[in-house]
mmCIF file of C-alpha atoms in Angstrom:
data_model
loop_
_atom_site.group_PDB
_atom_site.id
_atom_site.type_symbol
_atom_site.label_atom_id
_atom_site.label_comp_id
_atom_site.label_asym_id
_atom_site.label_seq_id
_atom_site.Cartn_x
_atom_site.Cartn_y
_atom_site.Cartn_z
ATOM 1 C CA MET K 1 -18.497 -11.575 10.867
ATOM 2 C CA ALA K 2 -21.011 -14.272 11.057
ATOM 3 C CA ALA K 3 -23.295 -12.422 8.849
ATOM 4 C CA THR K 4 -20.868 -11.562 6.173
ATOM 5 C CA PRO K 5 -22.701 -12.443 2.950
ATOM 6 C CA ALA K 6 -21.866 -15.557 0.657
ATOM 7 C CA SER K 7 -21.020 -13.396 -1.985
ATOM 8 C CA ARG K 8 -18.487 -11.503 -0.449
ATOM 9 C CA ASP K 9 -14.905 -12.105 -1.714
ATOM 10 C CA ARG K 10 -13.021 -13.095 1.297
ATOM 11 C CA VAL K 11 -9.850 -13.244 -0.769
ATOM 12 C CA VAL K 12 -9.911 -9.407 -1.278
ATOM 13 C CA ASP K 13 -10.455 -8.579 2.436
ATOM 14 C CA ALA K 14 -7.581 -10.922 3.616
ATOM 15 C CA ALA K 15 -5.238 -9.351 0.468
ATOM 16 C CA ARG K 16 -5.968 -5.901 1.872
ATOM 17 C CA ALA K 17 -5.175 -7.060 5.532
ATOM 18 C CA LEU K 18 -1.816 -8.994 4.273
ATOM 19 C CA CYS K 19 -1.004 -5.230 2.840
ATOM 20 C CA ILE K 20 -1.350 -3.705 5.901
ATOM 21 C CA VAL K 21 0.529 -6.208 7.811
ATOM 22 C CA VAL K 22 3.468 -6.385 5.359
ATOM 23 C CA VAL K 23 4.216 -2.554 4.911
ATOM 24 C CA THR K 24 3.562 -2.323 8.866
ATOM 25 C CA LEU K 25 5.950 -4.869 9.580
ATOM 26 C CA TRP K 26 8.616 -3.755 6.910
ATOM 27 C CA HIS K 27 8.979 -0.682 8.214
ATOM 28 C CA TRP K 28 9.307 -2.060 11.680
ATOM 29 C CA THR K 29 11.476 -4.521 11.472
ATOM 30 C CA LEU K 30 13.304 -4.244 7.723
ATOM 31 C CA SER K 31 14.055 -0.797 7.806
ATOM 32 C CA VAL K 32 18.025 -0.011 9.085
ATOM 33 C CA ASN K 33 17.167 2.989 10.866
ATOM 34 C CA HIS K 34 19.822 5.333 12.002
ATOM 35 C CA ARG K 35 20.950 8.523 12.430
ATOM 36 C CA THR K 36 22.993 10.440 10.088
ATOM 37 C CA ALA K 37 25.849 12.889 10.678
ATOM 38 C CA ASP K 38 23.460 15.697 11.153
ATOM 39 C CA GLY K 39 20.751 14.053 13.533
ATOM 40 C CA SER K 40 18.405 13.196 11.065
ATOM 41 C CA LEU K 41 16.622 9.810 10.521
ATOM 42 C CA ALA K 42 17.554 7.769 7.499
ATOM 43 C CA MET K 43 15.688 4.053 6.863
ATOM 44 C CA PRO K 44 17.137 2.037 4.227
ATOM 45 C CA ASN K 45 16.706 -1.316 3.884
ATOM 46 C CA PRO K 46 18.750 -4.499 4.195
ATOM 47 C CA ILE K 47 18.132 -5.817 0.508
ATOM 48 C CA HIS K 48 21.547 -5.017 -0.478
ATOM 49 C CA ALA K 49 23.211 -7.143 2.393
ATOM 50 C CA VAL K 50 21.012 -10.170 1.940
ATOM 51 C CA PRO K 51 22.012 -12.311 -1.230
ATOM 52 C CA GLY K 52 19.211 -13.099 -3.719
ATOM 53 C CA GLY K 53 17.051 -10.525 -1.084
ATOM 54 C CA TRP K 54 15.744 -8.816 -4.490
ATOM 55 C CA LEU K 55 13.445 -11.742 -5.051
ATOM 56 C CA ALA K 56 11.731 -11.342 -2.248
ATOM 57 C CA THR K 57 10.737 -8.217 -3.070
ATOM 58 C CA TRP K 58 8.971 -9.872 -5.841
ATOM 59 C CA VAL K 59 6.463 -10.736 -3.200
ATOM 60 C CA LEU K 60 7.109 -8.333 -0.490
ATOM 61 C CA GLN K 61 6.653 -5.355 -2.656
ATOM 62 C CA ILE K 62 2.890 -5.018 -1.722
ATOM 63 C CA MET K 63 2.021 -1.578 -2.872
ATOM 64 C CA PRO K 64 0.493 -2.812 -6.684
ATOM 65 C CA VAL K 65 -1.743 -5.198 -4.411
ATOM 66 C CA PHE K 66 -3.221 -2.207 -2.439
ATOM 67 C CA PHE K 67 -4.385 -0.860 -5.891
ATOM 68 C CA LEU K 68 -5.871 -3.866 -7.088
ATOM 69 C CA VAL K 69 -7.740 -4.563 -3.856
ATOM 70 C CA GLY K 70 -8.837 -0.707 -3.930
ATOM 71 C CA GLY K 71 -9.756 -0.998 -7.901
ATOM 72 C CA TYR K 72 -11.537 -4.112 -6.828
ATOM 73 C CA ALA K 73 -13.380 -2.570 -3.882
ATOM 74 C CA ASN K 74 -13.904 0.430 -5.637
ATOM 75 C CA LEU K 75 -15.873 -1.181 -8.451
ATOM 76 C CA VAL K 76 -18.083 -2.754 -6.187
ATOM 77 C CA GLY K 77 -18.755 0.469 -4.303
ATOM 78 C CA TRP K 78 -19.573 2.045 -7.574
ATOM 79 C CA GLN K 79 -22.056 -0.675 -9.210
ATOM 80 C CA ARG K 80 -23.822 -0.776 -5.657
ATOM 81 C CA ALA K 81 -23.972 3.087 -5.719
ATOM 82 C CA GLN K 82 -25.494 3.003 -9.396
ATOM 83 C CA ALA K 83 -28.281 0.243 -8.075
ATOM 84 C CA ARG K 84 -29.207 2.997 -5.533
ATOM 85 C CA GLY K 85 -29.445 5.621 -7.836
ATOM 86 C CA THR K 86 -26.217 7.689 -6.277
ATOM 87 C CA THR K 87 -24.892 10.438 -8.000
ATOM 88 C CA ALA K 88 -21.324 9.922 -9.189
ATOM 89 C CA GLY K 89 -20.222 13.299 -7.189
ATOM 90 C CA GLN K 90 -21.804 11.535 -3.893
ATOM 91 C CA PHE K 91 -19.968 8.436 -4.902
ATOM 92 C CA VAL K 92 -16.430 9.939 -4.384
ATOM 93 C CA ARG K 93 -17.196 12.518 -1.771
ATOM 94 C CA ASP K 94 -18.327 9.409 0.476
ATOM 95 C CA ARG K 95 -15.261 7.631 -0.771
ATOM 96 C CA LEU K 96 -12.892 10.363 -0.186
ATOM 97 C CA ARG K 97 -14.343 10.758 3.203
ATOM 98 C CA ARG K 98 -13.313 7.437 4.368
ATOM 99 C CA LEU K 99 -9.920 8.303 3.270
ATOM 100 C CA LEU K 100 -9.522 12.288 3.973
ATOM 101 C CA LEU K 101 -11.167 12.227 7.535
ATOM 102 C CA PRO K 102 -8.665 9.655 9.271
ATOM 103 C CA THR K 103 -6.280 11.493 7.661
ATOM 104 C CA ALA K 104 -6.947 15.181 8.466
ATOM 105 C CA VAL K 105 -6.963 14.016 12.248
ATOM 106 C CA TRP K 106 -3.559 12.366 12.052
ATOM 107 C CA ALA K 107 -2.423 15.579 10.380
ATOM 108 C CA LEU K 108 -3.810 17.518 12.816
ATOM 109 C CA VAL K 109 -2.453 15.715 15.936
ATOM 110 C CA TRP K 110 1.175 15.696 14.331
ATOM 111 C CA LEU K 111 0.705 19.500 13.514
ATOM 112 C CA ALA K 112 -0.374 20.516 16.568
ATOM 113 C CA GLY K 113 2.748 18.062 18.457
ATOM 114 C CA GLU K 114 5.073 20.039 16.058
ATOM 115 C CA LEU K 115 3.622 23.624 16.920
ATOM 116 C CA ILE K 116 3.892 22.719 20.384
ATOM 117 C CA ALA K 117 7.787 21.685 20.123
ATOM 118 C CA ALA K 118 8.327 24.767 18.043
ATOM 119 C CA ALA K 119 7.090 26.810 20.754
ATOM 120 C CA LEU K 120 9.591 25.506 23.270
ATOM 121 C CA PRO K 121 12.968 27.099 23.801
ATOM 122 C CA GLY K 122 15.905 25.524 21.726
ATOM 123 C CA LEU K 123 16.234 25.011 18.137
ATOM 124 C CA HIS K 124 13.397 22.962 16.476
ATOM 125 C CA ARG K 125 13.529 21.028 13.487
ATOM 126 C CA TRP K 126 10.316 19.693 11.680
ATOM 127 C CA MET K 127 9.655 16.281 10.862
ATOM 128 C CA TRP K 128 10.024 16.923 6.906
ATOM 129 C CA GLU K 129 13.561 18.123 7.614
ATOM 130 C CA TRP K 130 15.222 15.239 9.994
ATOM 131 C CA PHE K 131 12.936 12.171 9.075
ATOM 132 C CA PRO K 132 11.310 12.773 5.514
ATOM 133 C CA GLY K 133 10.837 8.906 5.310
ATOM 134 C CA TYR K 134 8.101 9.094 8.026
ATOM 135 C CA LEU K 135 6.137 11.154 5.395
ATOM 136 C CA THR K 136 7.327 8.851 2.380
ATOM 137 C CA PRO K 137 4.117 6.027 2.370
ATOM 138 C CA LEU K 138 1.626 8.863 2.606
ATOM 139 C CA TRP K 139 2.143 9.400 -1.016
ATOM 140 C CA PHE K 140 -0.032 6.124 -1.594
ATOM 141 C CA LEU K 141 -3.265 8.198 0.244
ATOM 142 C CA GLY K 142 -2.467 10.865 -2.519
ATOM 143 C CA VAL K 143 -2.307 8.500 -5.574
ATOM 144 C CA TYR K 144 -5.300 6.524 -3.988
ATOM 145 C CA GLY K 145 -7.354 9.840 -3.477
ATOM 146 C CA LEU K 146 -6.914 10.959 -7.134
ATOM 147 C CA LEU K 147 -7.846 7.269 -8.817
ATOM 148 C CA ILE K 148 -11.208 7.758 -6.510
ATOM 149 C CA ALA K 149 -11.964 10.490 -8.049
ATOM 150 C CA THR K 150 -11.689 9.294 -11.451
ATOM 151 C CA VAL K 151 -13.836 5.854 -10.667
ATOM 152 C CA PRO K 152 -17.123 7.122 -12.092
ATOM 153 C CA ILE K 153 -15.181 7.338 -15.518
ATOM 154 C CA THR K 154 -12.625 4.599 -15.373
ATOM 155 C CA ALA K 155 -15.644 2.305 -14.134
ATOM 156 C CA SER K 156 -17.552 3.111 -17.095
ATOM 157 C CA LEU K 157 -14.633 2.229 -19.328
ATOM 158 C CA ASN K 158 -14.074 -0.882 -18.378
ATOM 159 C CA ALA K 159 -17.648 -1.621 -18.566
ATOM 160 C CA ARG K 160 -17.638 -0.402 -22.039
ATOM 161 C CA TYR K 161 -14.127 -1.690 -23.287
ATOM 162 C CA GLY K 162 -13.129 -3.875 -20.806
ATOM 163 C CA ALA K 163 -9.732 -5.552 -21.439
ATOM 164 C CA ARG K 164 -8.892 -2.802 -24.667
ATOM 165 C CA VAL K 165 -8.558 0.085 -21.555
ATOM 166 C CA LEU K 166 -5.589 -2.682 -20.028
ATOM 167 C CA VAL K 167 -4.197 -2.904 -23.578
ATOM 168 C CA ALA K 168 -4.554 0.883 -24.133
ATOM 169 C CA LEU K 169 -2.547 1.404 -20.640
ATOM 170 C CA VAL K 170 0.071 -1.042 -21.608
ATOM 171 C CA LEU K 171 0.589 0.749 -24.701
ATOM 172 C CA LEU K 172 0.761 3.980 -23.138
ATOM 173 C CA ILE K 173 3.264 2.825 -20.435
ATOM 174 C CA THR K 174 5.537 1.198 -23.170
ATOM 175 C CA LEU K 175 5.521 4.826 -24.793
ATOM 176 C CA GLY K 176 6.425 6.394 -21.411
ATOM 177 C CA SER K 177 9.075 4.269 -20.642
ATOM 178 C CA VAL K 178 10.801 4.623 -24.411
ATOM 179 C CA ALA K 179 10.582 8.265 -24.007
ATOM 180 C CA HIS K 180 12.351 8.076 -20.665
ATOM 181 C CA ARG K 181 14.841 5.605 -20.871
ATOM 182 C CA GLY K 182 15.620 6.278 -24.734
ATOM 183 C CA ALA K 183 15.206 9.671 -25.302
ATOM 184 C CA ASP K 184 16.221 10.520 -21.321
ATOM 185 C CA LEU K 185 12.908 12.858 -21.179
ATOM 186 C CA ALA K 186 12.385 13.147 -17.265
ATOM 187 C CA TRP K 187 8.557 14.427 -17.417
ATOM 188 C CA ALA K 188 8.024 11.124 -19.013
ATOM 189 C CA ALA K 189 8.876 8.989 -16.280
ATOM 190 C CA TRP K 190 6.607 10.744 -13.981
ATOM 191 C CA VAL K 191 3.841 10.552 -16.553
ATOM 192 C CA THR K 192 4.707 6.949 -16.817
ATOM 193 C CA ALA K 193 4.387 6.656 -12.849
ATOM 194 C CA ALA K 194 0.903 8.140 -12.922
ATOM 195 C CA LEU K 195 -0.243 5.631 -15.913
ATOM 196 C CA VAL K 196 1.244 2.463 -14.167
ATOM 197 C CA TRP K 197 -1.183 3.118 -10.614
ATOM 198 C CA LEU K 198 -3.848 3.807 -13.288
ATOM 199 C CA PHE K 199 -3.444 0.578 -14.792
ATOM 200 C CA CYS K 200 -2.973 -1.489 -11.158
ATOM 201 C CA HIS K 201 -6.523 -0.068 -10.273
ATOM 202 C CA GLN K 202 -7.747 -1.010 -13.861
ATOM 203 C CA LEU K 203 -6.640 -4.459 -13.152
ATOM 204 C CA GLY K 204 -8.649 -4.674 -9.802
ATOM 205 C CA TYR K 205 -11.584 -3.717 -12.192
ATOM 206 C CA ALA K 206 -10.823 -6.787 -14.126
ATOM 207 C CA TRP K 207 -10.225 -8.950 -11.101
ATOM 208 C CA ARG K 208 -13.529 -8.153 -10.073
ATOM 209 C CA SER K 209 -15.600 -7.917 -13.486
ATOM 210 C CA TRP K 210 -13.915 -11.316 -14.970
ATOM 211 C CA GLU K 211 -14.316 -13.207 -11.587
ATOM 212 C CA LEU K 212 -10.562 -14.549 -11.995
ATOM 213 C CA GLY K 213 -10.178 -16.027 -8.755
ATOM 214 C CA ARG K 214 -13.077 -18.515 -10.352
ATOM 215 C CA ARG K 215 -11.338 -19.318 -13.438
ATOM 216 C CA PRO K 216 -10.230 -22.362 -14.275
ATOM 217 C CA LEU K 217 -6.478 -23.400 -13.418
ATOM 218 C CA ALA K 218 -4.930 -22.810 -16.619
ATOM 219 C CA GLN K 219 -6.408 -19.363 -17.058
ATOM 220 C CA ARG K 220 -5.390 -18.235 -13.681
ATOM 221 C CA LEU K 221 -1.711 -19.929 -14.268
ATOM 222 C CA ALA K 222 -1.698 -17.649 -17.555
ATOM 223 C CA VAL K 223 -2.081 -14.624 -15.567
ATOM 224 C CA ALA K 224 0.765 -15.369 -13.198
ATOM 225 C CA GLY K 225 2.832 -16.528 -15.840
ATOM 226 C CA ALA K 226 2.373 -13.464 -17.704
ATOM 227 C CA GLY K 227 3.338 -11.253 -14.984
ATOM 228 C CA LEU K 228 6.341 -13.263 -14.280
ATOM 229 C CA ALA K 229 7.474 -13.309 -17.969
ATOM 230 C CA ALA K 230 7.117 -9.553 -18.274
ATOM 231 C CA LEU K 231 9.094 -8.794 -14.827
ATOM 232 C CA VAL K 232 11.935 -11.262 -16.420
ATOM 233 C CA GLY K 233 11.978 -9.240 -19.524
ATOM 234 C CA LEU K 234 12.195 -5.967 -17.726
ATOM 235 C CA THR K 235 14.609 -6.791 -15.201
ATOM 236 C CA VAL K 236 16.923 -9.199 -17.319
ATOM 237 C CA GLY K 237 16.183 -8.135 -21.121
ATOM 238 C CA ALA K 238 15.740 -4.478 -20.431
ATOM 239 C CA GLY K 239 17.854 -3.968 -17.751
ATOM 240 C CA TYR K 240 15.397 -2.587 -14.748
ATOM 241 C CA PRO K 241 16.649 -3.073 -11.523
ATOM 242 C CA LEU K 242 15.756 -6.643 -9.998
ATOM 243 C CA SER K 243 14.719 -5.297 -6.742
ATOM 244 C CA MET K 244 11.128 -3.872 -6.491
ATOM 245 C CA VAL K 245 12.106 -1.510 -3.559
ATOM 246 C CA SER K 246 14.705 1.290 -3.525
ATOM 247 C CA THR K 247 18.218 -0.287 -2.666
ATOM 248 C CA THR K 248 21.165 1.087 -1.229
ATOM 249 C CA GLY K 249 23.666 1.701 -3.739
ATOM 250 C CA ALA K 250 21.564 0.934 -6.451
ATOM 251 C CA ALA K 251 21.705 3.913 -9.599
ATOM 252 C CA GLU K 252 17.608 3.232 -10.295
ATOM 253 C CA SER K 253 14.527 2.604 -8.687
ATOM 254 C CA ASN K 254 11.620 0.722 -9.965
ATOM 255 C CA ILE K 255 9.534 2.052 -7.084
ATOM 256 C CA PHE K 256 10.090 6.078 -7.387
ATOM 257 C CA PRO K 257 9.652 6.823 -9.771
ATOM 258 C CA THR K 258 7.630 4.196 -10.344
ATOM 259 C CA ASN K 259 8.187 2.306 -13.766
ATOM 260 C CA ALA K 260 6.937 -0.427 -15.984
ATOM 261 C CA THR K 261 8.200 -2.967 -13.989
ATOM 262 C CA ILE K 262 5.700 -2.589 -11.222
ATOM 263 C CA ALA K 263 2.801 -2.864 -13.866
ATOM 264 C CA ALA K 264 4.286 -6.338 -14.300
ATOM 265 C CA LEU K 265 4.671 -7.057 -11.000
ATOM 266 C CA ALA K 266 0.949 -5.878 -10.616
ATOM 267 C CA VAL K 267 -0.011 -8.689 -12.611
ATOM 268 C CA PHE K 268 2.039 -11.153 -11.567
ATOM 269 C CA GLN K 269 0.666 -10.597 -8.088
ATOM 270 C CA LEU K 270 -2.806 -10.559 -8.922
ATOM 271 C CA GLY K 271 -1.615 -14.140 -10.688
ATOM 272 C CA LEU K 272 -0.224 -15.244 -7.389
ATOM 273 C CA LEU K 273 -4.006 -14.377 -5.729
ATOM 274 C CA VAL K 274 -6.017 -15.825 -8.136
ATOM 275 C CA LEU K 275 -3.952 -19.011 -7.837
ATOM 276 C CA VAL K 276 -4.382 -19.434 -4.229
ATOM 277 C CA THR K 277 -8.118 -18.357 -4.171
ATOM 278 C CA PRO K 278 -9.868 -21.764 -4.298
ATOM 279 C CA ALA K 279 -7.592 -22.995 -1.139
ATOM 280 C CA ALA K 280 -7.923 -19.750 0.343
ATOM 281 C CA GLU K 281 -11.464 -19.311 0.254
ATOM 282 C CA ARG K 282 -11.783 -22.604 2.297
ATOM 283 C CA LEU K 283 -9.704 -21.245 4.707
ATOM 284 C CA LEU K 284 -10.866 -18.093 5.336
ATOM 285 C CA ARG K 285 -14.574 -19.976 6.010
ATOM 286 C CA ARG K 286 -13.321 -20.976 9.440
ATOM 287 C CA PRO K 287 -13.788 -18.274 11.973
ATOM 288 C CA ALA K 288 -10.274 -18.493 13.613
ATOM 289 C CA VAL K 289 -8.989 -17.213 10.467
ATOM 290 C CA TRP K 290 -11.754 -15.123 9.067
ATOM 291 C CA LYS K 291 -11.831 -13.004 12.489
ATOM 292 C CA PRO K 292 -8.544 -11.322 12.425
ATOM 293 C CA VAL K 293 -9.077 -10.379 8.932
ATOM 294 C CA VAL K 294 -12.166 -8.493 9.674
ATOM 295 C CA ALA K 295 -10.436 -6.945 12.686
ATOM 296 C CA LEU K 296 -7.379 -5.665 10.517
ATOM 297 C CA ASN K 297 -9.815 -4.388 7.939
ATOM 298 C CA VAL K 298 -11.984 -2.451 10.603
ATOM 299 C CA VAL K 299 -8.514 -0.271 11.439
ATOM 300 C CA ALA K 300 -6.710 -0.885 8.293
ATOM 301 C CA LEU K 301 -6.187 2.816 7.393
ATOM 302 C CA THR K 302 -5.516 3.811 11.030
ATOM 303 C CA ILE K 303 -2.880 1.389 10.962
ATOM 304 C CA PHE K 304 -1.422 2.645 7.915
ATOM 305 C CA LEU K 305 -1.212 6.300 9.035
ATOM 306 C CA TRP K 306 -0.139 5.607 12.613
ATOM 307 C CA HIS K 307 2.433 2.518 12.633
ATOM 308 C CA MET K 308 5.162 5.277 11.843
ATOM 309 C CA THR K 309 4.091 6.930 15.100
ATOM 310 C CA ALA K 310 4.084 3.911 17.152
ATOM 311 C CA TYR K 311 7.850 3.210 15.697
ATOM 312 C CA LEU K 312 9.109 6.429 16.399
ATOM 313 C CA VAL K 313 8.007 6.349 20.012
ATOM 314 C CA VAL K 314 9.806 3.160 20.707
ATOM 315 C CA LEU K 315 12.699 4.539 18.972
ATOM 316 C CA TRP K 316 12.385 7.542 21.323
ATOM 317 C CA ALA K 317 12.613 5.489 24.083
ATOM 318 C CA TYR K 318 15.322 3.194 23.002
ATOM 319 C CA GLU K 319 17.698 5.900 22.500
ATOM 320 C CA GLY K 320 16.521 7.677 25.628
ATOM 321 C CA LEU K 321 17.738 4.449 27.262
ATOM 322 C CA GLY K 322 21.208 4.374 25.666
ATOM 323 C CA GLY K 323 20.634 2.315 22.695
ATOM 324 C CA ASN K 324 22.423 2.693 19.516
ATOM 325 C CA LEU K 325 21.115 2.522 16.039
ATOM 326 C CA PRO K 326 23.802 0.880 13.929
ATOM 327 C CA ALA K 327 23.771 2.041 10.158
ATOM 328 C CA GLU K 328 24.511 -1.361 8.680
ATOM 329 C CA PRO K 329 22.203 -4.646 9.057
ATOM 330 C CA THR K 330 25.051 -6.116 11.346
ATOM 331 C CA ALA K 331 24.448 -9.558 13.156
ATOM 332 C CA GLY K 332 23.427 -7.756 16.336
ATOM 333 C CA TRP K 333 20.830 -5.351 14.225
ATOM 334 C CA TRP K 334 19.190 -9.027 13.104
ATOM 335 C CA ALA K 335 19.253 -10.026 16.963
ATOM 336 C CA GLN K 336 17.066 -7.198 17.717
ATOM 337 C CA ARG K 337 14.501 -7.762 15.045
ATOM 338 C CA TRP K 338 11.788 -9.279 17.598
ATOM 339 C CA LEU K 339 12.147 -6.122 19.860
ATOM 340 C CA TRP K 340 11.147 -3.822 16.774
ATOM 341 C CA LEU K 341 8.187 -5.828 16.586
ATOM 342 C CA LEU K 342 6.812 -6.500 19.793
ATOM 343 C CA ALA K 343 7.195 -2.770 21.449
ATOM 344 C CA PRO K 344 6.118 -0.925 18.259
ATOM 345 C CA SER K 345 2.955 -3.456 18.410
ATOM 346 C CA ALA K 346 2.242 -2.933 21.860
ATOM 347 C CA VAL K 347 2.195 1.201 21.342
ATOM 348 C CA MET K 348 0.106 0.302 17.839
ATOM 349 C CA ALA K 349 -2.324 -1.114 19.931
ATOM 350 C CA VAL K 350 -3.142 1.754 22.159
ATOM 351 C CA LEU K 351 -2.804 4.349 19.118
ATOM 352 C CA ALA K 352 -5.518 1.879 17.722
ATOM 353 C CA VAL K 353 -7.684 2.283 20.651
ATOM 354 C CA LEU K 354 -7.660 5.978 20.271
ATOM 355 C CA PHE K 355 -8.103 6.842 16.709
ATOM 356 C CA ALA K 356 -9.880 3.803 15.285
ATOM 357 C CA ARG K 357 -13.391 5.590 16.092
ATOM 358 C CA VAL K 358 -12.128 8.399 13.667
ATOM 359 C CA GLU K 359 -11.940 5.378 10.646
ATOM 360 C CA LEU K 360 -15.486 4.004 11.775
ATOM 361 C CA ALA K 361 -16.821 7.558 11.822
ATOM 362 C CA ALA K 362 -15.786 8.497 8.534
ATOM 363 C CA ARG K 363 -17.352 5.166 7.159
ATOM 364 C CA ARG K 364 -20.881 5.237 9.083
ATOM 365 C CA PRO K 365 -22.661 7.292 6.629
ATOM 366 C CA ARG K 366 -22.094 4.437 4.392
ATOM 367 C CA ARG K 367 -21.911 1.751 6.731
ATOM 368 C CA GLY K 368 -22.863 -1.603 4.897
ATOM 369 C CA ALA K 369 -23.791 0.182 1.513
ATOM 370 C CA ASP K 370 -20.986 -0.937 -0.303
ATOM 371 C CA ARG K 371 -17.332 -2.306 0.340
#
């Protein structure tokens, strides 16, 4: 921590840590997890029951920031790899190893548990049958892995064409949106979803290349303003849902399949990040603030992979002790939020001690080489 180079953008590291915290706490405390009639576990959120709750999702739907940070970090890594003479193939393999080794260990542990449970007497239901929501967050790893594989190409396009790549992606997202919503072409929705995440990742390149956090205030305000204007236009003018997360009772979701509003949200959230950069950089130079950021980043993927396991351990214990899981965000449900923060945190601490070494091992060949 004391050896952190002055050139390192600490706001990027803080944004990554914030993403992990928001995703984890959202799943633990802001999911109305309950049993359905067949004993399955559902996990809707309470946004529909909170007046104006959709507005919070314009900040707390943090997935675009994951890809912004990923784009920034991957560009840093690619630039350093080029300076060392590392081949594109080796760069991609090293990056994917960081992602896939901890994920493989997580999958093997769960598969072993499933096989043991299936071998025991009685009816066995596989995880994806009774709690598909447990696996849903992992879509991020698949999409992000594909984006890593494209870095040598997309980074080269960024270096050669700059903003024109972003403009081209915006045009393609617009065409895909028109084809989906106007011509009712279902396949266009999934093509658009892929383009949106590519846009978010490419926007992370712009964050790095243009040093947006160090631009004059007017330019940083313009980024946030452009994103906000696009969000308002799409939700109020074009009829997209106001909430940036799936909401109970809503006929459409902005996140599944991902649509143009998430691209606009990425611009808006990038604008917020670059707006706070000067003040945040000063704050992050304080050891008391920077040390937790470093600690979270060391185990970020471990927490992402295992936080729902920590939640399930607490849930099984809670039900085993006779606790009931309400299907609606009642007053009693809100009163229990402290339990679903503290108890999974304790279990997660144990899991981090057990599995963080895998994440560290996955990084070891590249330690200190790139971000």
